[in-house]
Amino acid sequence: MSNFRTLVVVATYNEKENIERLLDAIFEAVDEIPDVDVLVVDDNSPDGTGRLVDAYSQRNPRVKPYHRAGKLGLGSAVLEGLRYAADKEYDYVVFLDADFSHPPEKIPLLIKGMDDHDIMIGSRYVPGGGIEGWDFKRKFMSSGINLFSRVFLGIKARDCSGNFRCLRVAKVSQIPHESIRSRGYSFQEEFLYRCQKIGCRIGETPITFINRKHGKSNLNRGEIVRSLWTLLVVSVRRG
Ligand SMILES: Nc1nc2c(ncn2[C@@H]2O[C@H](COP(=O)(O)OP(=O)(O)OP(=O)(O)O)[C@@H](O)[C@H]2O)c(=O)[nH]1
Ligand SMILES: [Mg+2]
């Protein structure tokens, strides 16, 4: 496991209270792993997150700011990160949310798991994993979407909806991006489905997911309905 290059991708929309501390925490976590860069895909956050990232990158050139003109959704930000990783020939790409829901200190375990997998998921739903700070409704919704993904999409993973993952860039780049319907939250399940279809080996390592403490949620009812609809279409068309 030597000589590999890793790109950590963080998508941000209004994360000014989190982003600098998160970048510090990521670099602390990957201290012993060579060749790790961090790409921040910011959709012109009105709170100025993008400017904070620019300033950070002046102090630490391993941080690459990536600015887009407006809010295009988490799924499209993830794809942008994946494209960047493929263009620059990184071996692994790691995704995590900016709000500290995904513990950066678990990144080395995700990367370690890549020895015998093409995707490693930081998973809430395997033994040892869990969720802190969600009410019953949010837990119910998340369990429902994961059950749906296993039953109707046939995904063989326990946590299909999270954004804490490490991917083997060369392998997942075989998926044509035009085939992906989701732009918002359902991207996670749909992408995993397409990865499984091309024969990716999927592994999971437990994490405790911690509900956001700072900043505002990007999830709303419209997004939930859109995501469910997209997954339904994907499962009916099977393609
Ligand atoms: N670039 C970009 N990032 C986004 C967009 N929507 C959400 N994000 C980021 O995606 C990650 C997940 O979004 P959250 O708002 O935390 O969604 P969530 O975890 O379902 O909801 P919370 O309960 O608020 O934590 C965060 O890092 C957001 O800043 C978007 O349209 N563009
Ligand atoms: Mg969040």
Short mmCIF file of C-alpha atoms and ligand atoms in Angstrom, two decimals:
data_model
loop_
_atom_site.label_atom_id
_atom_site.label_comp_id
_atom_site.label_asym_id
_atom_site.label_seq_id
_atom_site.Cartn_x
_atom_site.Cartn_y
_atom_site.Cartn_z
CA MET A 1 0.00 0.00 0.00
CA SER A 2 2.53 2.56 -1.02
CA ASN A 3 2.75 5.43 -3.47
CA PHE A 4 -0.94 6.14 -3.68
CA ARG A 5 -2.39 9.62 -3.86
CA THR A 6 -5.61 10.58 -2.10
CA LEU A 7 -7.98 13.47 -2.69
CA VAL A 8 -10.40 14.33 0.13
CA VAL A 9 -13.47 16.15 -1.23
CA VAL A 10 -15.67 18.37 0.92
CA ALA A 11 -18.79 19.92 -0.62
CA THR A 12 -19.85 23.11 1.10
CA TYR A 13 -22.86 25.36 1.13
CA ASN A 14 -22.88 27.90 3.97
CA GLU A 15 -20.37 26.16 6.23
CA LYS A 16 -18.38 29.15 7.47
CA GLU A 17 -18.63 28.00 11.09
CA ASN A 18 -17.20 24.58 10.26
CA ILE A 19 -14.87 24.64 7.28
CA GLU A 20 -11.60 25.91 8.78
CA ARG A 21 -11.82 23.64 11.83
CA LEU A 22 -12.73 20.74 9.55
CA LEU A 23 -9.71 21.32 7.31
CA ASP A 24 -7.48 21.42 10.43
CA ALA A 25 -9.05 18.16 11.65
CA ILE A 26 -8.61 16.42 8.28
CA PHE A 27 -4.90 17.27 8.08
CA GLU A 28 -4.41 16.14 11.67
CA ALA A 29 -6.15 12.83 10.88
CA VAL A 30 -4.09 12.07 7.76
CA ASP A 31 -0.81 13.17 9.28
CA GLU A 32 0.80 9.77 8.67
CA ILE A 33 -0.61 9.18 5.19
CA PRO A 34 1.52 10.53 2.37
CA ASP A 35 0.12 12.60 -0.49
CA VAL A 36 -3.28 13.78 0.65
CA ASP A 37 -4.88 16.89 -0.86
CA VAL A 38 -8.28 18.39 -0.04
CA LEU A 39 -10.66 19.78 -2.64
CA VAL A 40 -13.46 22.02 -1.37
CA VAL A 41 -16.34 22.33 -3.84
CA ASP A 42 -18.22 25.47 -2.83
CA ASP A 43 -21.37 26.60 -4.60
CA ASN A 44 -20.88 30.32 -4.08
CA SER A 45 -22.09 30.10 -0.46
CA PRO A 46 -23.73 33.40 0.50
CA ASP A 47 -22.05 33.24 3.94
CA GLY A 48 -18.57 33.54 2.39
CA THR A 49 -17.35 29.94 2.97
CA GLY A 50 -15.52 30.12 -0.39
CA ARG A 51 -13.44 33.12 0.68
CA LEU A 52 -12.38 31.34 3.87
CA VAL A 53 -11.24 28.37 1.77
CA ASP A 54 -9.26 30.67 -0.55
CA ALA A 55 -7.47 32.21 2.45
CA TYR A 56 -6.79 28.74 3.91
CA SER A 57 -5.29 27.56 0.62
CA GLN A 58 -2.83 30.47 0.72
CA ARG A 59 -1.53 29.10 4.02
CA ASN A 60 -1.74 25.45 2.96
CA PRO A 61 -1.44 24.72 -0.77
CA ARG A 62 -2.69 21.15 -0.22
CA VAL A 63 -6.15 22.74 -0.05
CA LYS A 64 -7.66 23.28 -3.50
CA PRO A 65 -10.65 25.64 -3.65
CA TYR A 66 -13.17 24.82 -6.37
CA HIS A 67 -15.78 27.50 -6.94
CA ARG A 68 -19.04 26.99 -8.76
CA ALA A 69 -21.42 29.81 -9.61
CA GLY A 70 -24.50 28.63 -7.69
CA LYS A 71 -26.13 25.87 -5.66
CA LEU A 72 -26.16 22.75 -7.82
CA GLY A 73 -26.72 20.10 -5.12
CA LEU A 74 -24.55 17.70 -3.15
CA GLY A 75 -24.65 14.94 -5.76
CA SER A 76 -23.35 17.18 -8.50
CA ALA A 77 -20.61 18.47 -6.17
CA VAL A 78 -19.55 14.88 -5.48
CA LEU A 79 -19.38 14.16 -9.23
CA GLU A 80 -17.34 17.32 -9.74
CA GLY A 81 -14.90 16.06 -7.11
CA LEU A 82 -14.71 12.67 -8.74
CA ARG A 83 -14.00 14.23 -12.14
CA TYR A 84 -11.26 16.36 -10.63
CA ALA A 85 -9.72 13.29 -8.95
CA ALA A 86 -9.78 11.37 -12.25
CA ASP A 87 -8.30 14.28 -14.24
CA LYS A 88 -5.45 14.69 -11.77
CA GLU A 89 -4.95 10.92 -11.49
CA TYR A 90 -5.53 10.44 -7.79
CA ASP A 91 -5.83 6.79 -6.71
CA TYR A 92 -8.43 7.31 -3.99
CA VAL A 93 -11.08 9.90 -3.36
CA VAL A 94 -12.64 10.35 0.09
CA PHE A 95 -15.89 12.26 0.58
CA LEU A 96 -17.15 13.71 3.84
CA ASP A 97 -19.61 16.38 4.95
CA ALA A 98 -18.38 19.73 6.21
CA ASP A 99 -20.49 19.79 9.37
CA PHE A 100 -18.45 17.29 11.45
CA SER A 101 -21.15 14.62 11.13
CA HIS A 102 -18.45 12.37 9.69
CA PRO A 103 -15.45 11.92 12.00
CA PRO A 104 -12.30 12.86 10.02
CA GLU A 105 -10.21 10.65 12.32
CA LYS A 106 -11.79 7.63 10.61
CA ILE A 107 -10.35 8.56 7.19
CA PRO A 108 -7.23 6.38 7.69
CA LEU A 109 -9.46 3.35 8.39
CA LEU A 110 -11.41 3.96 5.19
CA ILE A 111 -8.17 4.14 3.24
CA LYS A 112 -6.84 1.00 4.94
CA GLY A 113 -9.96 -0.88 3.83
CA MET A 114 -9.13 -0.07 0.20
CA ASP A 115 -6.53 -2.87 0.25
CA ASP A 116 -9.34 -5.28 -0.57
CA HIS A 117 -12.29 -3.10 -1.60
CA ASP A 118 -13.15 -0.56 -4.30
CA ILE A 119 -15.45 1.39 -1.99
CA MET A 120 -15.26 1.79 1.76
CA ILE A 121 -18.25 3.28 3.56
CA GLY A 122 -18.07 5.00 6.95
CA SER A 123 -21.18 3.24 8.18
CA ARG A 124 -23.75 4.04 10.85
CA TYR A 125 -25.54 0.75 10.41
CA VAL A 126 -22.90 -1.93 11.04
CA PRO A 127 -22.08 -3.20 14.56
CA GLY A 128 -20.14 -0.51 16.40
CA GLY A 129 -21.66 2.30 14.35
CA GLY A 130 -24.38 4.71 15.45
CA ILE A 131 -26.04 8.11 15.32
CA GLU A 132 -25.93 10.89 17.89
CA GLY A 133 -28.50 13.66 18.04
CA TRP A 134 -31.19 12.60 15.58
CA ASP A 135 -34.85 12.50 16.59
CA PHE A 136 -37.11 9.54 15.88
CA LYS A 137 -38.43 11.03 12.63
CA ARG A 138 -34.99 11.51 11.11
CA LYS A 139 -33.90 8.00 12.16
CA PHE A 140 -37.08 6.52 10.73
CA MET A 141 -36.57 8.29 7.39
CA SER A 142 -32.97 7.16 7.17
CA SER A 143 -33.79 3.52 8.03
CA GLY A 144 -36.62 3.59 5.47
CA ILE A 145 -34.41 4.85 2.65
CA ASN A 146 -31.76 2.24 3.46
CA LEU A 147 -34.33 -0.55 3.54
CA PHE A 148 -35.67 0.66 0.19
CA SER A 149 -32.16 0.66 -1.26
CA ARG A 150 -31.48 -2.90 -0.16
CA VAL A 151 -34.84 -4.32 -1.20
CA PHE A 152 -35.57 -2.45 -4.44
CA LEU A 153 -32.09 -1.56 -5.67
CA GLY A 154 -30.47 -4.71 -4.27
CA ILE A 155 -27.55 -2.82 -2.75
CA LYS A 156 -25.49 -5.06 -0.51
CA ALA A 157 -24.50 -2.48 2.08
CA ARG A 158 -26.05 -1.42 5.38
CA ASP A 159 -25.46 2.31 4.99
CA CYS A 160 -26.42 3.33 1.48
CA SER A 161 -27.28 6.97 2.10
CA GLY A 162 -24.26 8.51 3.78
CA ASN A 163 -21.63 10.68 2.13
CA PHE A 164 -18.66 9.34 4.10
CA ARG A 165 -16.92 7.10 1.59
CA CYS A 166 -13.62 6.28 -0.01
CA LEU A 167 -13.63 5.24 -3.68
CA ARG A 168 -11.05 3.76 -6.03
CA VAL A 169 -10.96 6.46 -8.70
CA ALA A 170 -9.94 4.28 -11.67
CA LYS A 171 -12.70 1.78 -10.93
CA VAL A 172 -15.66 4.10 -10.28
CA SER A 173 -14.70 6.30 -13.23
CA GLN A 174 -16.01 3.48 -15.44
CA ILE A 175 -19.52 4.69 -14.57
CA PRO A 176 -20.72 7.13 -17.24
CA HIS A 177 -21.77 10.28 -15.43
CA GLU A 178 -24.61 10.87 -17.89
CA SER A 179 -26.24 7.68 -16.61
CA ILE A 180 -26.70 9.19 -13.14
CA ARG A 181 -30.11 10.78 -12.69
CA SER A 182 -29.71 12.21 -9.19
CA ARG A 183 -28.42 15.69 -8.50
CA GLY A 184 -29.44 15.95 -4.86
CA TYR A 185 -29.51 13.57 -1.89
CA SER A 186 -30.54 10.38 -3.72
CA PHE A 187 -27.19 10.56 -5.46
CA GLN A 188 -25.68 8.47 -2.65
CA GLU A 189 -27.94 5.45 -3.12
CA GLU A 190 -27.97 5.70 -6.90
CA PHE A 191 -24.19 5.96 -7.15
CA LEU A 192 -23.70 2.94 -4.88
CA TYR A 193 -26.19 1.01 -7.00
CA ARG A 194 -24.22 1.82 -10.16
CA CYS A 195 -20.93 0.96 -8.46
CA GLN A 196 -22.28 -2.44 -7.49
CA LYS A 197 -23.52 -2.99 -11.04
CA ILE A 198 -20.00 -2.59 -12.45
CA GLY A 199 -18.65 -5.05 -9.88
CA CYS A 200 -17.16 -2.83 -7.17
CA ARG A 201 -16.25 -4.59 -3.94
CA ILE A 202 -18.01 -2.67 -1.17
CA GLY A 203 -16.84 -2.63 2.46
CA GLU A 204 -18.07 -0.83 5.57
CA THR A 205 -16.35 0.37 8.72
CA PRO A 206 -18.35 1.62 11.71
CA ILE A 207 -18.63 5.32 12.54
CA THR A 208 -20.69 7.35 14.96
CA PHE A 209 -22.52 10.00 12.98
CA ILE A 210 -22.93 13.23 14.95
CA ASN A 211 -25.75 15.59 14.08
CA ARG A 212 -24.67 19.03 12.89
CA LYS A 213 -23.99 21.50 15.73
CA HIS A 214 -23.19 24.60 13.67
CA GLY A 215 -24.81 26.04 10.57
CA LYS A 216 -28.08 25.30 8.87
CA SER A 217 -29.36 22.09 7.29
CA ASN A 218 -29.57 21.90 3.50
CA LEU A 219 -32.19 19.16 3.65
CA ASN A 220 -35.81 20.17 3.06
CA ARG A 221 -39.10 18.50 2.18
CA GLY A 222 -38.81 19.23 -1.55
CA GLU A 223 -35.41 17.55 -1.61
CA ILE A 224 -36.77 14.46 0.17
CA VAL A 225 -39.66 14.06 -2.28
CA ARG A 226 -37.37 14.59 -5.28
CA SER A 227 -34.90 12.02 -3.97
CA LEU A 228 -37.55 9.37 -3.32
CA TRP A 229 -38.97 9.90 -6.77
CA THR A 230 -35.56 9.55 -8.42
CA LEU A 231 -34.84 6.30 -6.57
CA LEU A 232 -38.22 4.95 -7.57
CA VAL A 233 -37.48 5.71 -11.23
CA VAL A 234 -34.03 4.11 -10.98
CA SER A 235 -35.43 0.97 -9.36
CA VAL A 236 -38.28 0.61 -11.89
CA ARG A 237 -36.07 1.19 -14.93
CA ARG A 238 -33.21 -0.80 -13.46
CA GLY A 239 -30.76 1.30 -15.38
N1 LIG B 1 -21.38 22.39 -2.94
C1 LIG B 1 -22.53 22.06 -2.37
N2 LIG B 1 -22.55 21.48 -1.15
C2 LIG B 1 -23.75 21.17 -0.60
C3 LIG B 1 -24.99 21.42 -1.26
N3 LIG B 1 -25.99 20.98 -0.45
C4 LIG B 1 -25.40 20.48 0.66
N4 LIG B 1 -24.05 20.61 0.59
C5 LIG B 1 -23.03 20.15 1.53
O1 LIG B 1 -23.22 18.75 1.65
C6 LIG B 1 -22.99 18.32 2.97
C7 LIG B 1 -24.26 17.66 3.53
O2 LIG B 1 -25.28 18.63 3.65
P1 LIG B 1 -26.09 18.89 5.02
O3 LIG B 1 -26.76 20.21 4.95
O4 LIG B 1 -25.20 18.64 6.20
O5 LIG B 1 -27.18 17.77 4.90
P2 LIG B 1 -27.64 16.76 5.99
O6 LIG B 1 -26.45 16.17 6.67
O7 LIG B 1 -28.59 15.83 5.36
O8 LIG B 1 -28.46 17.70 6.95
P3 LIG B 1 -28.08 18.28 8.41
O9 LIG B 1 -29.11 17.75 9.29
O10 LIG B 1 -28.10 19.73 8.27
O11 LIG B 1 -26.70 17.86 8.74
C8 LIG B 1 -22.54 19.55 3.74
O12 LIG B 1 -21.13 19.60 3.72
C9 LIG B 1 -23.16 20.69 2.94
O13 LIG B 1 -22.47 21.92 3.10
C10 LIG B 1 -24.94 22.05 -2.54
O14 LIG B 1 -25.93 22.32 -3.19
N5 LIG B 1 -23.70 22.34 -3.05
MG MG B 2 -25.14 17.26 7.72
#
